[in-house]
XYZ file of C-alpha atoms in Angstrom:
708
model
C 3.782 -6.599 61.045
C 4.338 -10.168 61.876
C 4.172 -8.908 65.171
C 1.130 -7.682 65.271
C -0.634 -10.495 63.258
C 0.267 -12.590 66.405
C -0.987 -10.520 69.063
C -3.912 -11.273 67.148
C -6.096 -13.899 68.426
C -7.099 -16.212 65.635
C -10.326 -15.249 65.372
C -9.305 -11.711 64.608
C -6.382 -13.655 62.305
C -10.156 -14.988 60.300
C -11.416 -11.590 59.828
C -8.432 -10.026 58.045
C -7.942 -12.618 55.715
C -11.748 -12.083 54.820
C -10.818 -8.613 54.351
C -9.657 -9.300 51.423
C -12.043 -10.666 49.475
C -15.288 -8.967 50.836
C -17.253 -6.861 48.572
C -20.205 -6.585 49.220
C -20.300 -2.991 51.355
C -22.784 -5.106 54.393
C -20.862 -7.806 54.182
C -17.813 -5.467 54.955
C -20.159 -3.405 57.934
C -21.053 -6.731 59.626
C -16.758 -8.061 59.705
C -16.173 -3.952 60.851
C -18.518 -5.084 63.771
C -17.210 -7.683 64.288
C -13.714 -7.072 64.139
C -14.041 -4.768 67.313
C -16.231 -6.761 69.409
C -13.263 -9.699 69.308
C -10.385 -9.476 72.013
C -6.784 -8.063 70.317
C -3.934 -7.259 72.153
C -4.204 -4.952 70.110
C -7.047 -3.685 69.370
C -6.532 0.223 67.597
C -2.940 -0.838 65.619
C -2.381 0.822 62.241
C -2.350 -2.453 61.154
C -5.688 -4.174 61.632
C -7.078 0.083 60.869
C -5.553 -0.770 57.614
C -7.044 -3.526 56.454
C -10.156 -2.474 57.084
C -9.518 0.735 54.443
C -8.282 -1.644 52.396
C -11.693 -3.579 51.874
C -13.576 -0.813 52.132
C -11.489 0.965 49.520
C -12.810 -2.650 47.019
C -16.794 -2.728 48.149
C -16.606 1.573 46.829
C -17.699 2.802 50.202
C -15.565 5.841 50.599
C -17.407 7.554 52.875
C -17.693 4.907 55.502
C -13.318 4.542 54.974
C -12.702 8.422 55.166
C -14.852 8.660 58.891
C -12.538 5.948 59.936
C -9.878 6.878 58.504
C -10.669 9.975 60.637
C -11.423 8.617 63.424
C -7.874 6.828 63.747
C -5.447 7.547 66.253
C -2.862 6.201 64.314
C -2.145 6.251 61.170
C 0.892 5.218 59.400
C 2.003 5.593 55.538
C -0.018 3.190 54.296
C -3.215 4.099 55.812
C -2.805 7.184 53.427
C -1.938 4.674 50.448
C -4.826 2.892 50.911
C -7.213 6.125 51.337
C -4.807 8.037 48.177
C -5.294 4.560 45.780
C -9.125 4.262 47.115
C -10.132 8.265 45.767
C -7.085 8.154 42.860
C -10.112 5.484 41.096
C -13.703 7.464 41.116
C -13.471 10.612 38.421
C -14.944 12.957 41.787
C -13.123 12.193 43.891
C -8.964 12.792 42.296
C -9.489 16.230 44.628
C -9.242 14.099 48.162
C -6.272 12.157 46.740
C -3.942 15.788 46.549
C -5.904 17.048 50.314
C -4.879 13.673 51.522
C -0.996 13.914 49.839
C -1.168 17.023 51.488
C -1.423 16.303 55.103
C 0.649 13.109 54.553
C 3.791 15.467 54.112
C 2.712 17.280 56.687
C 2.325 14.236 59.633
C 5.113 14.060 61.086
C 4.747 10.417 62.485
C 4.537 9.542 58.496
C 7.215 8.728 56.670
C 8.547 9.636 53.383
C 6.046 8.861 50.762
C 7.496 5.770 48.506
C 5.867 4.424 45.145
C 3.114 2.975 46.109
C 1.908 6.604 46.905
C 3.305 8.275 43.563
C 1.592 5.363 41.977
C -1.958 6.021 42.643
C -0.924 10.306 42.706
C -0.805 9.743 38.905
C -3.777 7.783 38.385
C -5.857 10.287 39.455
C -4.306 13.004 37.236
C -4.787 10.869 34.516
C -8.303 10.999 35.558
C -8.093 15.141 35.855
C -6.054 15.181 32.612
C -4.422 18.071 34.000
C -0.668 18.294 33.155
C 1.119 21.324 35.836
C -0.114 18.706 38.733
C 1.293 15.716 36.400
C 4.641 18.064 36.412
C 4.437 19.180 39.671
C 4.589 14.950 40.760
C 7.367 14.155 38.216
C 9.368 16.472 39.858
C 8.415 15.264 43.266
C 9.021 11.462 42.134
C 12.624 12.254 40.937
C 13.138 14.110 44.412
C 12.381 11.434 46.648
C 13.837 8.558 44.745
C 11.186 7.068 43.307
C 11.484 7.982 39.379
C 12.985 4.764 39.253
C 10.770 2.272 40.101
C 8.930 0.619 37.091
C 5.364 0.718 38.644
C 5.683 4.591 38.917
C 7.340 4.542 35.274
C 3.879 2.944 34.071
C 2.011 4.897 35.673
C 3.527 8.148 34.978
C 3.276 7.302 31.134
C -0.468 6.092 30.964
C -0.709 10.179 33.093
C 1.347 12.023 30.323
C -0.369 9.710 27.114
C -4.173 10.993 29.764
C -2.778 14.326 29.026
C -1.626 14.435 25.509
C 2.401 14.709 25.961
C 3.405 12.222 23.478
C 6.774 13.732 23.842
C 6.751 12.886 27.348
C 5.844 9.802 26.808
C 8.314 8.981 25.353
C 10.973 9.870 26.897
C 9.492 8.392 30.418
C 9.277 5.365 27.552
C 12.997 5.565 27.713
C 14.563 6.075 29.943
C 12.785 2.574 31.283
C 15.443 -0.476 31.719
C 12.653 -2.671 32.037
C 9.700 -2.330 30.021
C 7.279 -5.126 29.893
C 3.800 -5.500 28.468
C 2.428 -2.539 30.324
C 4.567 -0.245 29.743
C 4.208 -1.451 25.606
C 0.848 -1.982 26.030
C 1.049 2.088 27.748
C 2.874 3.416 24.504
C 0.055 1.842 22.622
C -3.352 2.980 24.013
C -0.997 6.146 24.806
C -0.851 7.131 20.512
C -4.033 5.529 20.206
C -5.643 8.506 22.256
C -4.435 11.656 21.086
C -5.210 10.475 17.373
C -1.974 8.638 16.947
C -2.863 5.908 15.434
C 0.257 5.089 13.033
C 2.550 5.870 15.674
C 1.340 3.353 17.804
C 0.854 0.759 14.707
C 4.629 1.332 14.675
C 5.138 1.364 18.393
C 3.227 -2.558 18.454
C 5.958 -3.146 15.741
C 8.814 -2.504 18.042
C 7.568 -4.299 20.963
C 7.738 -7.574 18.651
C 11.061 -7.005 17.396
C 11.382 -6.669 21.333
C 11.889 -10.291 23.594
C 8.733 -8.474 24.247
C 5.465 -10.896 23.621
C 2.574 -8.800 23.508
C -0.525 -10.290 25.071
C -4.405 -10.209 24.224
C -4.563 -6.541 25.508
C -1.781 -5.613 22.657
C -3.871 -7.103 19.840
C -7.192 -6.076 21.024
C -5.889 -2.664 21.019
C -3.874 -3.039 17.408
C -6.955 -4.569 16.360
C -9.258 -1.613 16.975
C -6.590 1.139 15.222
C -6.937 -0.964 12.241
C -10.474 -0.481 11.934
C -9.971 2.745 12.718
C -7.941 3.421 10.042
C -9.831 0.668 7.434
C -6.021 -1.490 6.932
C -7.389 -4.442 5.737
C -3.948 -5.265 4.799
C -1.723 -5.207 8.261
C -5.129 -6.242 10.438
C -4.426 -9.277 8.176
C -0.591 -9.649 9.028
C -1.622 -8.908 13.025
C -4.320 -11.634 12.694
C -0.946 -13.934 11.648
C 0.796 -12.703 14.284
C -2.230 -13.688 16.691
C -2.598 -17.400 14.859
C 2.306 -18.221 15.017
C 2.164 -17.050 17.948
C -0.533 -19.372 19.748
C -1.158 -17.498 22.025
C -5.390 -18.258 23.470
C -8.866 -16.469 21.683
C -10.621 -15.284 24.110
C -13.922 -13.977 23.023
C -13.443 -10.201 23.272
C -10.342 -10.955 20.713
C -12.230 -12.601 18.999
C -15.095 -10.082 18.338
C -12.273 -7.536 18.104
C -11.430 -9.187 14.280
C -14.967 -9.132 13.740
C -14.292 -5.166 14.027
C -11.909 -4.775 12.359
C -12.083 -7.277 9.279
C -15.681 -5.011 8.479
C -14.458 -1.781 9.488
C -12.601 -2.765 6.319
C -14.893 -3.883 4.334
C -14.255 -7.719 4.323
C -17.321 -9.697 5.241
C -15.989 -12.527 4.228
C -13.455 -12.716 6.702
C -15.058 -11.721 8.953
C -18.148 -14.116 8.490
C -15.084 -17.129 8.976
C -13.717 -15.673 11.852
C -17.397 -15.750 13.530
C -18.418 -19.110 12.441
C -15.000 -19.908 15.258
C -16.236 -18.341 17.706
C -17.431 -21.224 19.878
C -20.376 -19.182 21.422
C -21.030 -15.703 20.155
C -22.701 -13.483 21.535
C -24.850 -10.767 21.954
C -21.252 -8.222 20.661
C -20.084 -10.227 17.857
C -23.809 -10.994 16.749
C -24.407 -6.783 16.412
C -20.878 -6.737 15.192
C -21.546 -8.866 12.380
C -25.144 -7.595 11.438
C -23.200 -3.014 11.717
C -20.678 -4.741 9.604
C -23.220 -6.112 6.700
C -25.357 -2.506 7.471
C -22.260 0.405 7.319
C -20.793 -2.394 3.758
C -24.067 -1.547 2.417
C -25.224 -4.919 1.555
C -28.814 -5.114 3.111
C -29.896 -8.473 2.287
C -27.308 -9.745 4.836
C -28.055 -7.718 7.267
C -31.576 -8.430 7.597
C -31.151 -12.482 6.696
C -27.596 -12.153 9.638
C -29.992 -10.703 11.838
C -32.749 -14.162 11.110
C -30.349 -15.752 11.837
C -29.405 -14.715 14.739
C -32.972 -14.988 16.515
C -33.280 -18.511 14.924
C -29.701 -20.307 16.164
C -29.276 -17.428 18.630
C -30.987 -17.671 22.298
C -30.097 -13.543 23.165
C -32.577 -11.310 23.025
C -31.684 -8.451 20.742
C -31.070 -5.312 22.143
C -31.168 -1.470 20.619
C -28.562 -1.243 19.175
C -29.187 -4.290 17.101
C -32.549 -2.350 16.123
C -30.120 0.110 14.744
C -27.800 -1.685 12.448
C -30.743 -3.458 10.899
C -32.797 -0.688 10.110
C -29.532 0.706 9.120
C -29.170 -1.415 5.721
C -31.837 -2.709 5.321
C -33.264 1.788 5.129
C -33.044 1.737 0.791
C -34.815 -2.173 1.098
C -38.204 -1.588 0.661
C -40.059 -0.305 3.246
C -43.103 -2.175 3.336
C -42.272 -5.691 3.118
C -38.553 -5.849 5.590
C -39.145 -2.248 7.367
C -42.520 -2.939 8.737
C -42.748 -6.248 10.029
C -38.379 -5.134 11.987
C -40.763 -2.306 13.363
C -43.086 -4.472 15.410
C -40.593 -6.638 16.589
C -38.899 -3.347 17.527
C -42.859 -2.678 19.979
C -42.078 -6.807 21.113
C -38.350 -6.575 22.429
C -40.217 -3.062 24.560
C -37.431 -0.514 23.017
C -39.653 1.229 20.945
C -38.868 4.420 22.982
C -35.439 3.996 22.364
C -33.638 7.386 20.784
C -30.688 4.696 18.827
C -32.919 2.503 16.972
C -36.293 5.052 16.983
C -33.970 6.841 15.054
C -32.705 5.117 12.598
C -36.168 3.144 11.888
C -37.449 7.219 11.524
C -34.444 7.788 8.973
C -35.573 4.521 7.404
C -39.878 5.627 6.116
C -37.886 8.888 5.059
C -35.467 7.003 2.775
C -38.861 5.252 1.374
C -41.104 8.448 1.251
C -42.724 7.719 4.334
C -42.700 11.187 6.163
C -45.923 10.923 7.487
C -44.568 7.390 9.359
C -41.969 8.863 9.728
C -43.745 11.830 11.849
C -45.617 10.191 13.343
C -43.158 8.189 14.975
C -41.046 11.417 15.801
C -44.778 12.432 17.146
C -44.683 9.207 19.917
C -40.929 10.323 21.069
C -41.123 10.505 24.406
C -37.281 11.949 25.404
C -36.190 13.479 21.815
C -32.978 14.505 21.753
C -30.836 17.016 19.932
C -29.822 13.423 17.729
C -33.132 12.972 17.162
C -34.148 16.148 16.141
C -30.734 15.653 13.551
C -32.754 13.063 12.194
C -35.419 15.062 11.271
C -33.572 18.088 9.307
C -31.082 15.909 7.638
C -33.674 13.245 6.718
C -36.308 15.728 5.294
C -32.744 18.439 3.918
C -32.235 14.856 1.842
C -34.992 13.653 -0.011
C -35.893 16.780 -0.969
C -38.949 18.370 1.804
C -36.968 21.738 2.873
C -39.719 23.515 3.880
C -40.477 20.187 6.088
C -35.960 20.208 7.181
C -36.256 24.244 8.076
C -40.164 23.740 9.909
C -38.704 21.269 12.287
C -35.310 23.312 12.340
C -37.596 26.117 14.204
C -39.757 23.843 16.439
C -35.808 22.649 17.668
C -34.865 26.308 18.725
C -38.014 27.758 20.571
C -37.863 23.956 22.132
C -34.461 24.845 24.084
C -32.319 21.904 22.749
C -28.998 23.159 22.530
C -27.801 24.028 18.412
C -24.567 22.219 16.653
C -22.935 21.764 13.652
C -25.717 18.676 12.557
C -28.278 20.676 13.291
C -27.232 23.589 11.600
C -25.952 21.310 8.293
C -29.122 20.416 7.053
C -31.102 23.813 8.126
C -29.083 24.559 5.376
C -28.147 23.154 2.930
C -32.787 23.176 3.197
C -32.149 26.591 2.441
C -30.120 26.040 -0.151
C -32.947 23.779 -2.417
C -35.068 26.242 -1.795
C -32.868 28.413 -2.480
C -34.919 30.395 0.130
C -31.882 33.999 2.060
C -33.973 34.983 4.442
C -33.829 31.588 6.507
C -30.284 31.083 5.742
C -29.835 34.177 6.728
C -31.139 33.513 9.967
C -29.696 30.066 11.114
C -26.807 32.224 9.578
C -27.319 34.229 12.903
C -27.868 31.070 14.557
C -24.387 29.463 13.666
C -22.817 32.917 15.142
C -23.782 32.915 18.247
C -23.055 28.437 18.102
C -20.068 29.180 17.436
C -20.351 26.302 15.032
C -19.990 29.794 12.319
C -16.103 28.354 12.346
C -16.993 24.567 11.718
C -16.037 23.124 8.235
C -19.426 21.130 7.899
C -21.261 24.678 8.292
C -19.116 27.028 6.877
C -19.552 25.210 2.945
C -23.520 25.099 3.829
C -23.102 28.505 4.053
C -20.695 28.935 0.748
C -23.492 26.349 -1.165
C -26.532 28.440 0.620
C -25.083 31.689 -0.212
C -24.435 30.648 -3.614
C -27.794 29.251 -4.943
C -29.320 32.072 -3.497
C -27.152 34.465 -5.679
C -25.205 36.400 -3.380
C -21.430 35.258 -4.196
C -19.245 38.064 -1.948
C -20.932 36.801 0.323
C -20.395 32.910 -0.532
C -16.908 34.270 -1.633
C -16.120 36.118 1.731
C -17.310 32.769 3.254
C -15.236 30.235 1.127
C -11.780 32.007 1.527
C -11.968 32.256 5.755
C -11.938 28.729 4.946
C -8.152 26.791 5.651
C -8.485 24.058 3.601
C -12.352 23.877 1.701
C -13.364 20.040 0.810
C -13.273 20.529 -2.700
C -17.610 19.785 -2.403
C -17.048 23.404 -0.559
C -15.073 23.759 -4.025
C -17.436 22.538 -6.091
C -20.042 25.325 -4.459
C -18.876 28.300 -4.946
C -17.205 27.260 -8.974
C -21.672 26.195 -9.159
C -23.132 29.296 -7.297
C -20.212 31.544 -10.380
C -21.070 28.194 -12.964
C -25.193 29.403 -12.235
C -24.583 32.951 -12.637
C -22.373 33.418 -15.808
C -19.176 33.529 -14.077
C -16.862 31.512 -16.118
C -13.890 34.061 -15.826
C -14.361 33.095 -11.915
C -15.134 29.611 -12.875
C -11.823 29.127 -14.040
C -9.707 31.196 -12.014
C -10.801 29.979 -8.875
C -10.779 26.119 -11.348
C -7.107 27.041 -11.465
C -6.693 27.985 -7.592
C -7.834 23.880 -6.649
C -5.571 22.656 -9.256
C -2.563 24.652 -8.240
C -3.210 23.006 -4.500
C -3.372 19.789 -6.007
C -5.957 19.175 -5.470
C -8.358 16.772 -7.939
C -11.302 17.763 -9.482
C -14.461 15.335 -9.355
C -17.128 14.825 -11.992
C -19.639 17.871 -10.000
C -16.621 19.779 -11.283
C -16.868 19.176 -14.845
C -19.951 19.554 -13.962
C -20.159 24.118 -13.619
C -17.114 24.349 -15.022
C -19.392 22.619 -18.637
C -22.605 24.339 -17.312
C -20.324 27.681 -17.370
C -19.087 27.481 -20.519
C -23.024 26.702 -21.773
C -24.584 29.703 -20.012
C -21.432 31.541 -21.874
C -21.247 30.067 -25.262
C -17.053 29.624 -24.698
C -17.787 26.011 -26.474
C -14.130 25.601 -27.726
C -12.732 25.870 -23.970
C -15.472 23.251 -23.057
C -13.510 20.889 -25.811
C -11.282 21.473 -24.257
C -12.503 21.037 -20.799
C -14.065 17.552 -21.937
C -10.553 16.085 -23.177
C -9.423 17.364 -20.310
C -11.900 15.668 -18.210
C -11.321 12.610 -20.057
C -7.749 12.373 -19.695
C -8.336 11.820 -16.163
C -10.924 9.077 -16.756
C -13.283 10.934 -15.446
C -16.923 9.433 -16.820
C -18.738 11.730 -18.450
C -23.049 11.284 -16.913
C -26.088 12.670 -18.004
C -25.577 16.095 -16.517
C -22.066 16.731 -17.959
C -23.491 15.082 -21.983
C -26.208 17.924 -21.320
C -24.679 20.406 -20.925
C -22.420 19.489 -24.246
C -25.382 18.772 -26.054
C -26.810 22.165 -25.246
C -23.970 23.911 -26.074
C -23.266 21.840 -29.054
C -26.720 22.983 -30.541
C -27.589 26.265 -28.905
C -23.773 27.085 -30.784
C -25.149 25.867 -34.889
C -23.499 22.732 -34.561
C -26.245 19.693 -35.243
C -23.247 17.161 -36.621
C -21.460 17.403 -33.884
C -24.291 17.691 -31.418
C -25.894 14.733 -32.911
C -23.075 12.319 -32.430
C -22.287 13.410 -29.468
C -25.630 11.781 -28.234
C -24.844 8.863 -30.697
C -21.494 8.514 -28.858
C -22.918 8.393 -25.492
C -24.780 6.257 -22.585
C -27.364 7.713 -22.748
C -29.156 7.711 -26.896
C -32.644 6.664 -24.868
C -32.670 10.438 -22.962
C -35.577 12.350 -24.737
C -34.090 15.229 -23.345
C -31.000 15.058 -24.973
C -33.033 14.918 -28.579
C -35.818 17.153 -27.305
C -32.838 19.830 -26.551
C -30.850 19.206 -30.439
C -35.093 19.429 -31.248
C -34.993 22.826 -29.943
C -31.897 24.487 -31.389
C -33.258 23.010 -35.712
C -36.778 24.847 -35.153
C -34.367 28.246 -33.903
C -31.378 26.946 -37.293
C -34.790 25.805 -39.656
C -32.498 22.350 -40.565
C -35.566 20.128 -41.041
C -33.780 17.077 -41.800
C -31.854 17.418 -38.631
C -35.000 17.812 -37.293
C -37.001 15.236 -37.834
C -33.838 13.135 -36.988
C -34.059 14.153 -33.499
C -37.986 13.699 -33.581
C -38.266 10.072 -34.899
C -35.696 9.007 -32.511
C -37.739 10.836 -29.371
C -40.921 9.093 -30.655
C -39.371 6.012 -30.965
C -38.817 5.714 -26.502
C -42.171 7.464 -25.755
C -44.782 7.940 -29.243
C -47.773 9.809 -26.846
C -44.695 13.201 -26.557
C -47.124 16.077 -27.125
C -44.010 18.419 -25.971
C -42.077 16.240 -29.083
C -45.439 17.289 -31.149
C -45.866 21.157 -30.878
C -41.639 21.441 -32.085
C -42.290 19.894 -34.331
C -44.733 21.899 -35.696
C -42.742 24.401 -34.706
C -40.479 22.789 -36.869
C -43.044 22.779 -39.948
C -43.835 26.221 -39.602
C -39.914 27.491 -39.073
C -39.605 26.056 -42.777
C -43.532 27.199 -44.337
C -44.586 24.122 -44.281
C -48.075 24.749 -43.034
C -50.210 21.353 -44.029
C -48.264 19.202 -41.782
C -48.139 21.804 -39.338
C -52.232 21.909 -39.421
C -51.322 17.628 -39.313
C -48.804 18.157 -36.456
C -51.913 19.493 -33.989
C -54.214 17.214 -34.673
C -52.461 14.894 -33.933
C -50.458 17.315 -30.790
C -54.764 17.474 -29.972
C -55.731 14.318 -29.580
C -52.625 13.230 -26.946
C -53.406 12.812 -23.368
C -52.280 15.602 -21.590
C -50.520 14.594 -18.499
C -48.859 17.979 -16.948
C -47.715 18.130 -13.254
C -48.754 21.545 -11.824
C -47.194 24.061 -11.116
C -45.517 25.141 -8.398
C -44.062 28.218 -6.300
C -43.308 29.768 -2.517
C -42.371 32.392 -0.922
C -40.814 33.329 2.212
C -43.047 35.857 5.471
C -40.826 35.902 8.391
C -39.708 32.350 9.111
C -42.437 31.253 7.530
C -42.391 29.122 3.988
C -45.670 29.044 1.830
C -46.564 26.716 -1.054
C -48.650 27.147 -3.950
C -49.894 24.018 -6.035
C -51.795 24.969 -9.463
C -55.502 24.161 -9.261
C -55.347 23.647 -5.053
C -58.209 25.106 -3.816
C -57.558 23.176 -0.636
C -56.429 25.778 1.324
C -57.727 27.254 4.486
C -57.702 31.022 3.410
C -58.224 30.087 -0.439
C -60.446 32.783 -0.487
C -58.897 35.063 1.389
C -55.503 34.940 -1.676
C -58.063 34.935 -4.277
C -59.595 38.450 -2.976
C -56.182 38.841 -2.096
C -55.554 38.909 -6.313
C -58.605 40.591 -7.748
C -57.597 43.305 -5.486
C -54.078 43.890 -6.809
C -55.429 42.902 -10.468
C -57.555 46.512 -10.310
C -54.839 47.692 -8.675
C -52.583 46.876 -11.771
C -55.387 47.778 -14.438
C -55.878 51.501 -12.102
C -52.745 51.628 -12.603
C -51.915 50.816 -16.605
C -55.509 53.239 -17.911
C -54.305 56.131 -15.097
C -50.419 55.884 -17.076
C -52.257 55.720 -20.997
C -53.642 58.949 -20.379
C -51.048 60.793 -18.436
C -49.050 62.970 -21.611
C -46.405 62.052 -22.910
C -43.468 64.943 -22.175
C -40.487 64.869 -25.262
């Protein structure tokens, strides 16, 4: 190569030195033209062409490089290596690497492949994630005597890690005579990529015990691992390692530390790290805003966003707004959400799917469904995530009808149905108790292959259980390999609501046998089953077991126990339980007791319950009605007349009755006294016709002869 350089003119030498620094395709072509026209002793030497090849590769001009390569009269190993290296960095061009490698082995003018050849081929295999090709390359590396090359071994480590074979990756690592920070980093990254985060952090610990000093890149990766695990203690320890090592803190490492502390829920420590950053960038600000948002601190999320606007010259992006909207979704929409919505338009992100989905969810959580739908309709490029937000958002606020409606629209418009949209729609069907809709969505889940997804299968169990289809729910539940706790609760709830106490207790015992810990919902189902079946003794045992497991009873637990004790005639125990509970100011508990006092004709206890209710709400008409019934049951007719006069004088504020039916793929709602429906006249005519048919059939039945 030195002899060739000597033959080149000073002009050519200067041009060749420029080749190594060129990154613009336009400049590269100009240099190529100058080199072709410059006087040289050997105008077509491989040395000259190889420099131009490398120049085109750095500029990403693979087509120009390939054309030059094809026209080269003499190609050597360096020419092939330059082209293979260029193709190995582009995911869509990796197949060309192996075509060139085959050509290299056929071409008799070239020497055998060397370490640089195999390094590029390993990189191409990493992009392809093809283990078979990688293992064959491994054999060739050994055959050509390149296995002991440190760079080849490092590339092989990454290749096996990307292919998911950590066993082979570890073997290569242990075969290395010398391991620098790149080799250790390759092992850490490999474990992290394959969700073996604990193993990756163990590799980092081994690295510290060796003589190799971790780099900024190393610390960035291990902080990411701690963030994914939510391991605050280990993250703080690694932070101490960074301080002790005296390594310089670049902005990327500081941002990673911010993310780690926020992911571990320690926003105070994250704020301290943030204050030590000289010039925070947008990633720094977004990480802090997201940290407060994800940890449920809406006020600090908003406050930090305001600080960002005041202290920084950087403009917010769609991720900034998404984090803020997510953080303030539980705050009053009028005070916070709408002003921020205006800022979203000001900065030009009104069509952003990422920010738009969180904005829609914020409106839905605040019950502003009309605003959410208007925003949704204004989105020109709706994606699956946005449709899913509309389905799950309506489902979570109890608007199951619109959740199912949006699901069907999504399906009809040809969007890909995924596990999240299916789960949201099935949850809506469970709450509405609409079996036909649920069965249709179950068919969609089977067709799309999502029926085996844990969340979808669990929602199917819940839907069938709440619709009373316990056999279908059982069939699906027992197909789950390791059902989550909420799906056990769905099955228990299905049994208990249908009075199947034996099945409820059997399933509960199985749950305990598998080592799962029951929660508040579990005990609600157990107590509900006892209440339905009148199992007072069993309910008391369950109540004691719940307290022994340090589970604090909630209102629903007390409601089940009060109902059970009252129905069993244990009125004193029911009264004592209400007084002992933190819910002694709950009208429904006292009304349950009062209702049983009427049944059991217990005047004294009933009067006590009435006093407690009227203390909380003197105008409660339902209580006066029950008191009138109590007086009637005990024969105090004068008190009956007086109580009824008081009840008539109270204002009545009742919620209108509501019902719905399934017809085809639609859900029709009916509200008592509602005459706003467009088909109200047809409905009244149909009801009149049905009523006449019933009267006529009743008369025919009365006139028919009685046979014995």
